[in-house]
Structures are given as C-alpha cells and as structure tokens.
PDB file of C-alpha atoms in Angstrom:
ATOM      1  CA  UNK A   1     -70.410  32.505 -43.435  1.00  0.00           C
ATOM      2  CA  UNK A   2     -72.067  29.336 -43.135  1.00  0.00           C
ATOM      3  CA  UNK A   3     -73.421  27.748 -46.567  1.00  0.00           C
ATOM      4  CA  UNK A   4     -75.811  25.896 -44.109  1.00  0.00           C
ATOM      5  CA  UNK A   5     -77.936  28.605 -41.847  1.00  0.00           C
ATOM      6  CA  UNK A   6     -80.294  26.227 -39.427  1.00  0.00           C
ATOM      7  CA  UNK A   7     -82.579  26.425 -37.055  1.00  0.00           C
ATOM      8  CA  UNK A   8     -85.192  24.658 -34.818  1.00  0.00           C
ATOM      9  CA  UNK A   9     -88.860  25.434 -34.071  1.00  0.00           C
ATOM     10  CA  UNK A  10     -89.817  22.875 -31.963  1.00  0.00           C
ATOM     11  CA  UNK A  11     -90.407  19.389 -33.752  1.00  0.00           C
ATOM     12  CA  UNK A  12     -89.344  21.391 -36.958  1.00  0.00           C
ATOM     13  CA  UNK A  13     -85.875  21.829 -38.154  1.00  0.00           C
ATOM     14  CA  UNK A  14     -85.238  24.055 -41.313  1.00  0.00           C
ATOM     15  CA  UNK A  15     -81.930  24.177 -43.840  1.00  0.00           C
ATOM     16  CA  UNK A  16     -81.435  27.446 -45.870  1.00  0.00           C
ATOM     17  CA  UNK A  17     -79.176  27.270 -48.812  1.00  0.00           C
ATOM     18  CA  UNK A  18     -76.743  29.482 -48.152  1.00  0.00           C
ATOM     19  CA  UNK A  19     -74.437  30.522 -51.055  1.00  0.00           C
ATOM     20  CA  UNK A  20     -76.547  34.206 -52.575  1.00  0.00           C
ATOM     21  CA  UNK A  21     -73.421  34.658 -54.931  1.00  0.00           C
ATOM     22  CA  UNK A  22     -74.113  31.784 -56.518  1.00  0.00           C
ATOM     23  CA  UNK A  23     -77.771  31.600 -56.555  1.00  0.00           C
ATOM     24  CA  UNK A  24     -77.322  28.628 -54.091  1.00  0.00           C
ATOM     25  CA  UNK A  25     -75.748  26.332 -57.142  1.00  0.00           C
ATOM     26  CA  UNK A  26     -74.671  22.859 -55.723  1.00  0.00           C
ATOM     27  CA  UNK A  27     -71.082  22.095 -55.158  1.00  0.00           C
ATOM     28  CA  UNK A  28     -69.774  19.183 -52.694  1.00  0.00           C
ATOM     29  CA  UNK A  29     -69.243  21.353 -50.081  1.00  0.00           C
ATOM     30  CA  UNK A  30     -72.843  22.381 -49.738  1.00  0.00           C
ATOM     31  CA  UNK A  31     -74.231  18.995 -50.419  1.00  0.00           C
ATOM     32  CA  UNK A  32     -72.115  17.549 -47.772  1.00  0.00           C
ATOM     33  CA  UNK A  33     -72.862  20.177 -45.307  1.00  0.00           C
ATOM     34  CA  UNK A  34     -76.818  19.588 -46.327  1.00  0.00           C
ATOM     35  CA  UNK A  35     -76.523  15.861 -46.124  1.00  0.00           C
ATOM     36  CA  UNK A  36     -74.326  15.989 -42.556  1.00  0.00           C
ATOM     37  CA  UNK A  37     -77.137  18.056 -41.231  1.00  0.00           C
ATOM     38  CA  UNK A  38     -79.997  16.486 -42.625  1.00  0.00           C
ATOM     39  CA  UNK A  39     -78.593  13.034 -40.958  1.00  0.00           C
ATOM     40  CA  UNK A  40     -78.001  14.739 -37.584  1.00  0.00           C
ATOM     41  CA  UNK A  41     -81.589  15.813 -37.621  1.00  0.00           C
ATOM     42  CA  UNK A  42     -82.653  12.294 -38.600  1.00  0.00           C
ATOM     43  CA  UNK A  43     -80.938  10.871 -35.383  1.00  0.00           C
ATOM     44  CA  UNK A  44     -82.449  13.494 -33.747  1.00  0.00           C
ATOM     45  CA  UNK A  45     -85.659  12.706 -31.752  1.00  0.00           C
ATOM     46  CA  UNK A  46     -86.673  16.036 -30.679  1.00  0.00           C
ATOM     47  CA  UNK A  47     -86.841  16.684 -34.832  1.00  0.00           C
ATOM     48  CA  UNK A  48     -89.582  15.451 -36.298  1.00  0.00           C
ATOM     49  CA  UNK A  49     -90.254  17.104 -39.266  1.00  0.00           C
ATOM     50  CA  UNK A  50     -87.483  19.024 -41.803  1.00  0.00           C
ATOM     51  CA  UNK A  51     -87.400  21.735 -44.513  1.00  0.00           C
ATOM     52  CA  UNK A  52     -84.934  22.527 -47.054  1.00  0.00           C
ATOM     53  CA  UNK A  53     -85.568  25.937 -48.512  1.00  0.00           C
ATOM     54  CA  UNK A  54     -82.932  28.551 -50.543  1.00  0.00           C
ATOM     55  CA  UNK A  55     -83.208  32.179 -51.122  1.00  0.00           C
ATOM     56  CA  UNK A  56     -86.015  33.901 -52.908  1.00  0.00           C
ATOM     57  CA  UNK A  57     -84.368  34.226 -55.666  1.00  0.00           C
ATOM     58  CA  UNK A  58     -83.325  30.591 -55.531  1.00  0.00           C
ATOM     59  CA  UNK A  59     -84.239  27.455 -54.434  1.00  0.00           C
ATOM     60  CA  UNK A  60     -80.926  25.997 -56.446  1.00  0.00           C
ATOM     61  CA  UNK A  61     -79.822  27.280 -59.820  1.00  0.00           C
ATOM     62  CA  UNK A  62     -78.014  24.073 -60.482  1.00  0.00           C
ATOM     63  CA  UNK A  63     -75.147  22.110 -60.082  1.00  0.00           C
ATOM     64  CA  UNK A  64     -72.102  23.882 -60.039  1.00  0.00           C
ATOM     65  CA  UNK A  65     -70.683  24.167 -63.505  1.00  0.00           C
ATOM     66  CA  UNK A  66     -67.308  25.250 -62.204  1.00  0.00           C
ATOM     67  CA  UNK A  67     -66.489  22.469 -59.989  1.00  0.00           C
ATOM     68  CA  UNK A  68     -67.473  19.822 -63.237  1.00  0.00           C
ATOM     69  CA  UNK A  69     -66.203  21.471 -65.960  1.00  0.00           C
ATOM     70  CA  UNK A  70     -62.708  20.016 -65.435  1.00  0.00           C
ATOM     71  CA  UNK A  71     -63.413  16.559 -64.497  1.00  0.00           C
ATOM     72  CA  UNK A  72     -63.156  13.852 -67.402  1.00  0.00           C
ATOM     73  CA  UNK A  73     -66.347  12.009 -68.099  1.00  0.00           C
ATOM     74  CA  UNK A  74     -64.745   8.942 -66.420  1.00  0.00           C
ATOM     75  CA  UNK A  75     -63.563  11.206 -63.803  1.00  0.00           C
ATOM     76  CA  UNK A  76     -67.446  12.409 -63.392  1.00  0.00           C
ATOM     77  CA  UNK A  77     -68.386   8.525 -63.296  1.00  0.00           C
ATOM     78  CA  UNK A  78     -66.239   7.388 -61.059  1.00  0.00           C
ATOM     79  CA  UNK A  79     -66.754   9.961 -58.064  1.00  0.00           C
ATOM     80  CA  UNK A  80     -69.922   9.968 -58.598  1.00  0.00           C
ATOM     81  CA  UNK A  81     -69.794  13.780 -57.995  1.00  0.00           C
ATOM     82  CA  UNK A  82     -72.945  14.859 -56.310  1.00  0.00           C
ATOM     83  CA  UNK A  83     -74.498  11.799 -56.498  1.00  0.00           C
ATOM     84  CA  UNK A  84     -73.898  10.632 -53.295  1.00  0.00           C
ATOM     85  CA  UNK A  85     -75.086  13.221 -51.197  1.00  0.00           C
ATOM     86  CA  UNK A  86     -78.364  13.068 -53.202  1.00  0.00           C
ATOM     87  CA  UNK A  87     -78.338   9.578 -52.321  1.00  0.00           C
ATOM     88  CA  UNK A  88     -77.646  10.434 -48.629  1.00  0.00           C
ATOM     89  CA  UNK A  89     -80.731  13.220 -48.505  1.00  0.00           C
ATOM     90  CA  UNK A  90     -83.091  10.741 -50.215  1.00  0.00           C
ATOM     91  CA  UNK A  91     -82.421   8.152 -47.283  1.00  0.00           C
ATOM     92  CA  UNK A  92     -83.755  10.659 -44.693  1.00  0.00           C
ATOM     93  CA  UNK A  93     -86.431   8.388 -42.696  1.00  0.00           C
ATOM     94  CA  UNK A  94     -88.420  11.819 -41.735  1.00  0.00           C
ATOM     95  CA  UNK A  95     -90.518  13.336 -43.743  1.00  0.00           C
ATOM     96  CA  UNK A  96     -88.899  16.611 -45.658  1.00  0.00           C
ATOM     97  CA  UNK A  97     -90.234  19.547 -47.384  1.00  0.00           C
ATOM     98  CA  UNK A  98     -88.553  21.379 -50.291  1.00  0.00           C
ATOM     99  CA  UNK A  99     -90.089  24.819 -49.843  1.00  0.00           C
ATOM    100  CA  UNK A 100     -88.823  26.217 -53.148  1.00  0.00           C
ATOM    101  CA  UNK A 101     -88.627  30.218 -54.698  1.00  0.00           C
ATOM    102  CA  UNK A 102     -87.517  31.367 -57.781  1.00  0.00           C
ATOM    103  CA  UNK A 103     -84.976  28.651 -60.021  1.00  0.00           C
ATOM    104  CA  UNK A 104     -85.302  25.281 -59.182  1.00  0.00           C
ATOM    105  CA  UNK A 105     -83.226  24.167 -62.460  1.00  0.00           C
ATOM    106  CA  UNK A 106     -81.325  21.145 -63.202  1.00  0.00           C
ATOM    107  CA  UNK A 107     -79.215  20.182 -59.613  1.00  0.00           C
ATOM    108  CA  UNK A 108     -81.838  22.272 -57.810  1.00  0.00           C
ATOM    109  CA  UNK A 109     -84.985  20.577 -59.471  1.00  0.00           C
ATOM    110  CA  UNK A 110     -83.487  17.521 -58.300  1.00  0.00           C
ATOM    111  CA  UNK A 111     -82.686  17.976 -55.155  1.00  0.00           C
ATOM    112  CA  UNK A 112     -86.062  19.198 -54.336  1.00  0.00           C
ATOM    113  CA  UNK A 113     -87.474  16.096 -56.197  1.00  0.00           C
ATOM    114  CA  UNK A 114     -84.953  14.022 -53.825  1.00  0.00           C
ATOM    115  CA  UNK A 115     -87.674  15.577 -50.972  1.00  0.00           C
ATOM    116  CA  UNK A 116     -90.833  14.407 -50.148  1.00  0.00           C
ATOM    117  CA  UNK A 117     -93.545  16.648 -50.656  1.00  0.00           C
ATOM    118  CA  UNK A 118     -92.977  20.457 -52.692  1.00  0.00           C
ATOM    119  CA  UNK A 119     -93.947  23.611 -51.842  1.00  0.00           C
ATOM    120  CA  UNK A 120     -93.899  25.865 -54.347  1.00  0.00           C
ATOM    121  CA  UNK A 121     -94.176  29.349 -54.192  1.00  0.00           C
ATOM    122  CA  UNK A 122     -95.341  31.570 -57.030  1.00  0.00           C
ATOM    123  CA  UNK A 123     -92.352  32.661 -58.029  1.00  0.00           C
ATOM    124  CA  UNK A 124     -91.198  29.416 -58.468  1.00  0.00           C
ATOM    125  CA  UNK A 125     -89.056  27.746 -61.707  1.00  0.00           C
ATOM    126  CA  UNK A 126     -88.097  24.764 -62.686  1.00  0.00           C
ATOM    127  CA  UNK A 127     -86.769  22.780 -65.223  1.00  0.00           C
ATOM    128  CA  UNK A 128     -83.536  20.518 -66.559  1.00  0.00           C
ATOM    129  CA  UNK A 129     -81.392  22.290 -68.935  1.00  0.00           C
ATOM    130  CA  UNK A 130     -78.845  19.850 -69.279  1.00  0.00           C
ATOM    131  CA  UNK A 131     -79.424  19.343 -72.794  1.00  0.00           C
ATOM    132  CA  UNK A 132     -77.858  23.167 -73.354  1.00  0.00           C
ATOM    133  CA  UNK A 133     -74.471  22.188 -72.237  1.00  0.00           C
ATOM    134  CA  UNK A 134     -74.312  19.297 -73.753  1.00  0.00           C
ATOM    135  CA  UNK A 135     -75.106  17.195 -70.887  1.00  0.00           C
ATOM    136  CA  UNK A 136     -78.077  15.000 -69.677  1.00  0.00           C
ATOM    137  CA  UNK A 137     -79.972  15.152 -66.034  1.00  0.00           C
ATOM    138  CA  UNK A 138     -77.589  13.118 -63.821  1.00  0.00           C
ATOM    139  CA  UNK A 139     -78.937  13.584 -60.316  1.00  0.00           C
ATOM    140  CA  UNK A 140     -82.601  11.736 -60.702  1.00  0.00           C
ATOM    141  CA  UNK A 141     -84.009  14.093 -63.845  1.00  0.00           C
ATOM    142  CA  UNK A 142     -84.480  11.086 -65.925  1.00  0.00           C
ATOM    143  CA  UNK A 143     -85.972   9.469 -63.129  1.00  0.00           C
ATOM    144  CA  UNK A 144     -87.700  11.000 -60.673  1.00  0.00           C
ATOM    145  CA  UNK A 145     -89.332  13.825 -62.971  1.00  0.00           C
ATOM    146  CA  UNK A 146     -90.961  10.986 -64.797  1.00  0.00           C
ATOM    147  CA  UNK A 147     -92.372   9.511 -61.725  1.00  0.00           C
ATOM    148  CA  UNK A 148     -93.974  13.054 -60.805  1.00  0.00           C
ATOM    149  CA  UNK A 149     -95.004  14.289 -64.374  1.00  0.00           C
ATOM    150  CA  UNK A 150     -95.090  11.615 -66.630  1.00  0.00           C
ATOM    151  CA  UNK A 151     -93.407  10.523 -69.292  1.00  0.00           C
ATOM    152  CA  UNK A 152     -94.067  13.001 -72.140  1.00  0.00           C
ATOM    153  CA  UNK A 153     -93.674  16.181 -69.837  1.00  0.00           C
ATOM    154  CA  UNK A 154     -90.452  14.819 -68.620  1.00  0.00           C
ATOM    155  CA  UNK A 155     -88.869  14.258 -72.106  1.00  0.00           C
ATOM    156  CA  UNK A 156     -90.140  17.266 -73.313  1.00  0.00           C
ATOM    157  CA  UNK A 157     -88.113  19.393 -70.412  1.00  0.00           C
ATOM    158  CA  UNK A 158     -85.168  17.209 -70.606  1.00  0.00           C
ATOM    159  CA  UNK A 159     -85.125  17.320 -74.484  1.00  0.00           C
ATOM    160  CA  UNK A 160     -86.015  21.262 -74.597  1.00  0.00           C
ATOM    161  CA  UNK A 161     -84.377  22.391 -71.555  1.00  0.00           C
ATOM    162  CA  UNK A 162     -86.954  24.902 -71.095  1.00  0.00           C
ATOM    163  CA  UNK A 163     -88.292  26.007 -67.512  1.00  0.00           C
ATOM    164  CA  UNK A 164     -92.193  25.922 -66.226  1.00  0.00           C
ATOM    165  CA  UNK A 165     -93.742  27.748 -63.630  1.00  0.00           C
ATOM    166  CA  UNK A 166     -95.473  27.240 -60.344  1.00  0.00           C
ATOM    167  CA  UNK A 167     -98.715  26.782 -62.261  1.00  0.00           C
ATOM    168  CA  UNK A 168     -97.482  24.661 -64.604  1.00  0.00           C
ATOM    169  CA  UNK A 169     -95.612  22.375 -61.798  1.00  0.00           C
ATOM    170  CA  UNK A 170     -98.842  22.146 -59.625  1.00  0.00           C
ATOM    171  CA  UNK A 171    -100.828  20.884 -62.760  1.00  0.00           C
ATOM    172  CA  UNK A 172     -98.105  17.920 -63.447  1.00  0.00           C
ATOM    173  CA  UNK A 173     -98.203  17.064 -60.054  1.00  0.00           C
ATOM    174  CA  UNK A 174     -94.601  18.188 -59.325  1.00  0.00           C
ATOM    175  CA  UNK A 175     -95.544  20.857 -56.911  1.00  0.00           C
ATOM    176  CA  UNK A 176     -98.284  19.696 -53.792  1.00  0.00           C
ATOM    177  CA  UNK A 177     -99.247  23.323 -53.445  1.00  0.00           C
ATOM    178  CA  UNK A 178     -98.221  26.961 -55.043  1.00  0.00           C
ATOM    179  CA  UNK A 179     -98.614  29.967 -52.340  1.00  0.00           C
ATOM    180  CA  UNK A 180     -97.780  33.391 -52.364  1.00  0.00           C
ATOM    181  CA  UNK A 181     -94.052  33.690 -51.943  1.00  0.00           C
ATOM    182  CA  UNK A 182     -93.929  36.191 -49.009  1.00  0.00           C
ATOM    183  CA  UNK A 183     -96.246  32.716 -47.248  1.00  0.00           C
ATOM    184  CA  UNK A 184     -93.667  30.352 -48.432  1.00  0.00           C
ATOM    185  CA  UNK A 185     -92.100  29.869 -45.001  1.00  0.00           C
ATOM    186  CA  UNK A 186     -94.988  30.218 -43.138  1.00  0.00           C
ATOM    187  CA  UNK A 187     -96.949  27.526 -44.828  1.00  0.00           C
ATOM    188  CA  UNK A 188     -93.949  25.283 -45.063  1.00  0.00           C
ATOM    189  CA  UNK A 189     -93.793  25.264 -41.192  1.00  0.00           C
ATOM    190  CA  UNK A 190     -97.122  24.833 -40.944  1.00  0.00           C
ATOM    191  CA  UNK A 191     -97.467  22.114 -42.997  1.00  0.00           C
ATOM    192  CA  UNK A 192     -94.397  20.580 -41.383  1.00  0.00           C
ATOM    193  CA  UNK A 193     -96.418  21.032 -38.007  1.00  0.00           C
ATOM    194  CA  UNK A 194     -99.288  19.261 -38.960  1.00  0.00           C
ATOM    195  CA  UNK A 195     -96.762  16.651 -40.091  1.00  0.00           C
ATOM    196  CA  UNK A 196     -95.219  16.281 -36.771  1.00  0.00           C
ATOM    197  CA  UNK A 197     -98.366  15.958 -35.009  1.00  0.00           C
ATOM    198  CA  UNK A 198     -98.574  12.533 -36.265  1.00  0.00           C
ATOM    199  CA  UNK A 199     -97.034   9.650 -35.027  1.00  0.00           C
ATOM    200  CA  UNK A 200     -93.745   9.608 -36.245  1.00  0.00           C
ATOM    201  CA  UNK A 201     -93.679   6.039 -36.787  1.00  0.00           C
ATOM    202  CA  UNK A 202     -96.146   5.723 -39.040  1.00  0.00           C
ATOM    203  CA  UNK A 203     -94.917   8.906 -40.748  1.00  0.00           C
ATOM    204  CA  UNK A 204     -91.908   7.297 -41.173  1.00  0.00           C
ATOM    205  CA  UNK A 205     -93.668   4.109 -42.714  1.00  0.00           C
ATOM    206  CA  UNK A 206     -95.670   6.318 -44.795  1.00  0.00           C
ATOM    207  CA  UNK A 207     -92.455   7.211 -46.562  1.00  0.00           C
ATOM    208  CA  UNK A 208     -90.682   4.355 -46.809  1.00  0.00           C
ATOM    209  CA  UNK A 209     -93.689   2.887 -48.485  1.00  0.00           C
TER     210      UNK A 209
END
C-alpha cells in the first residue's frame, strides 16, 4: 500500500496522506515520498496546480512520536529529522493547497502551514501540542503560526497546547476558507482550477513574492 495515493485531473495534481493506522502521523518515509512527488510535479509542466490532502479523519496527527522518541537531542539536531523535507515542500515554485479534515496538530499543522493557501473543512483541528511532551514546535510552529495568527494566538497554542477549530482558524487568518467537509475535495479542485487558469508565471511570482 502506497503511503502516497496520487492522481491527476488535468492541470491539477493531488497527494493523499496515506497511512489510516496512524492517522497519517509524519515519519521520513512519508515526508520523503511527499517531497519526491511534490518535486516531480514541480518539473512537471502539464501540472500546474497541487493539493495535499489526508483522510477525513486526518489531515496529519503529528509527527511521529515513535520514530523520535529514541533519538538524542543532538541526534534530533543533527539530522535534522523532518526538517528537511519540510524545507523541500516549502520550495515548491507552484502554488499548493493543504485541503485539511479533522487533526491538523503539531507535524500536521505545519506541514499544512508549509502550503500556500488552507482549506479547511468543518471538521477541521488544529493546534501545537508540543508543550505536552515536553517538547517545543520544531517544524515552523514558532514561526510560521505567528506569521498567520499573530503573536499572542500563537504563544497561547504553543504555550497551552490546546487545539481550535475551523471557525476559530478562519477568524486568525490561518484557514482562507472553512466548507462543509463532504465539499472539501470538490472545492479544493476547484479552487486549484481557477488557480491554473492563470498564467503560471506570474502565479509562480506571486508566490515567491
């Protein structure tokens, strides 16, 4: 079983999270895969536009616990262990939509942050609970989430660890939209069709901007 599904409509190229029994929780195999397929897009020119959606249960639950729990913190700093594939995704030239269900929560908030515009649907979660394991946001929390919601909203999840809705994330300005989750995927491709109409030089200069 792949822990990549793809496919291609068109200009439009989507990548499911693919790993249920794990509520799609990020380990280096499925950030490389993501990252190797998000670059083969890139170089693509029939692709134009790409989404990165999970499960409805899950956007991303997090990072993998397992796979960090026996690494040393020096071990953890020098492999920069999921950073670079983060790194990778956020160096897409295309545009990229996070179309994001149900938890969105520490690894998973940030990859979808590591996007360019989210979709949220209604069911949607997010948050950095870092702080309950003794740990701190290490994939762009401390960064990125203050860029999109501010300073005080950001500290306040990464200090808390506590999750807000849809609602919550469309009022910070974390979300673009909230839809009804059984629309998630339809509105994510048509958004990402009304992307690729444009010319995608200019799209691409929008972003890099």
């Amino acid at each position: 079983m792949s822990i990549i599904l793809t496919e291609v409509r068109g200009p439009v190229a989507i990548a499911t999270l693919n790993r249920p029994e794990a509520l799609n929780a990020l380990n280096t195999p499925l950030l490389d895969a993501l990252a190797d397929t998000l670059e083969a897009w890139d170089a693509d020119p029939s692709v134009r536009v790409m989404i990165v959606t999970g499960s409805d249960k899950a956007f991303a639950a997090g990072a993998d616990i397992k796979e960090m729990a026996p690494k040393s913190f020096a071990e953890m700093h020098r492999e920069n262990i999921f950073g670079r594939q983060i790194d990778r995704i956020a160096r897409i030239a295309k545009p990229v939509i996070a179309a994001v269900a149900g938890f969105a929560l520490g690894g998973g908030c940030e990859l979808a942050m590591a996007l360019d515009i989210l979709l949220a649907a209604d069911t949607a979660k997010f948050g950095q609970p870092e702080i309950t394991l003794g740990i701190m946001p290490g994939l762009g929390g401390s960064q990125r989430l203050v860029r999109a919601v501010g300073k005080a909203k950001a500290m306040e999840l990464c200090l808390t660890g506590r999750m807000m809705d849809a609602a919550e994330a469309l009022a910070a300005g974390l979300a673009a939209r909230v839809v009804p989750a059984a629309e998630l995927m339809a509105e994510a491709v048509k958004l990402a069709q009304k992307i690729a109409a444009q010319p995608l030089p200019a799209a691409a200069m929008v972003k890099e901007a």
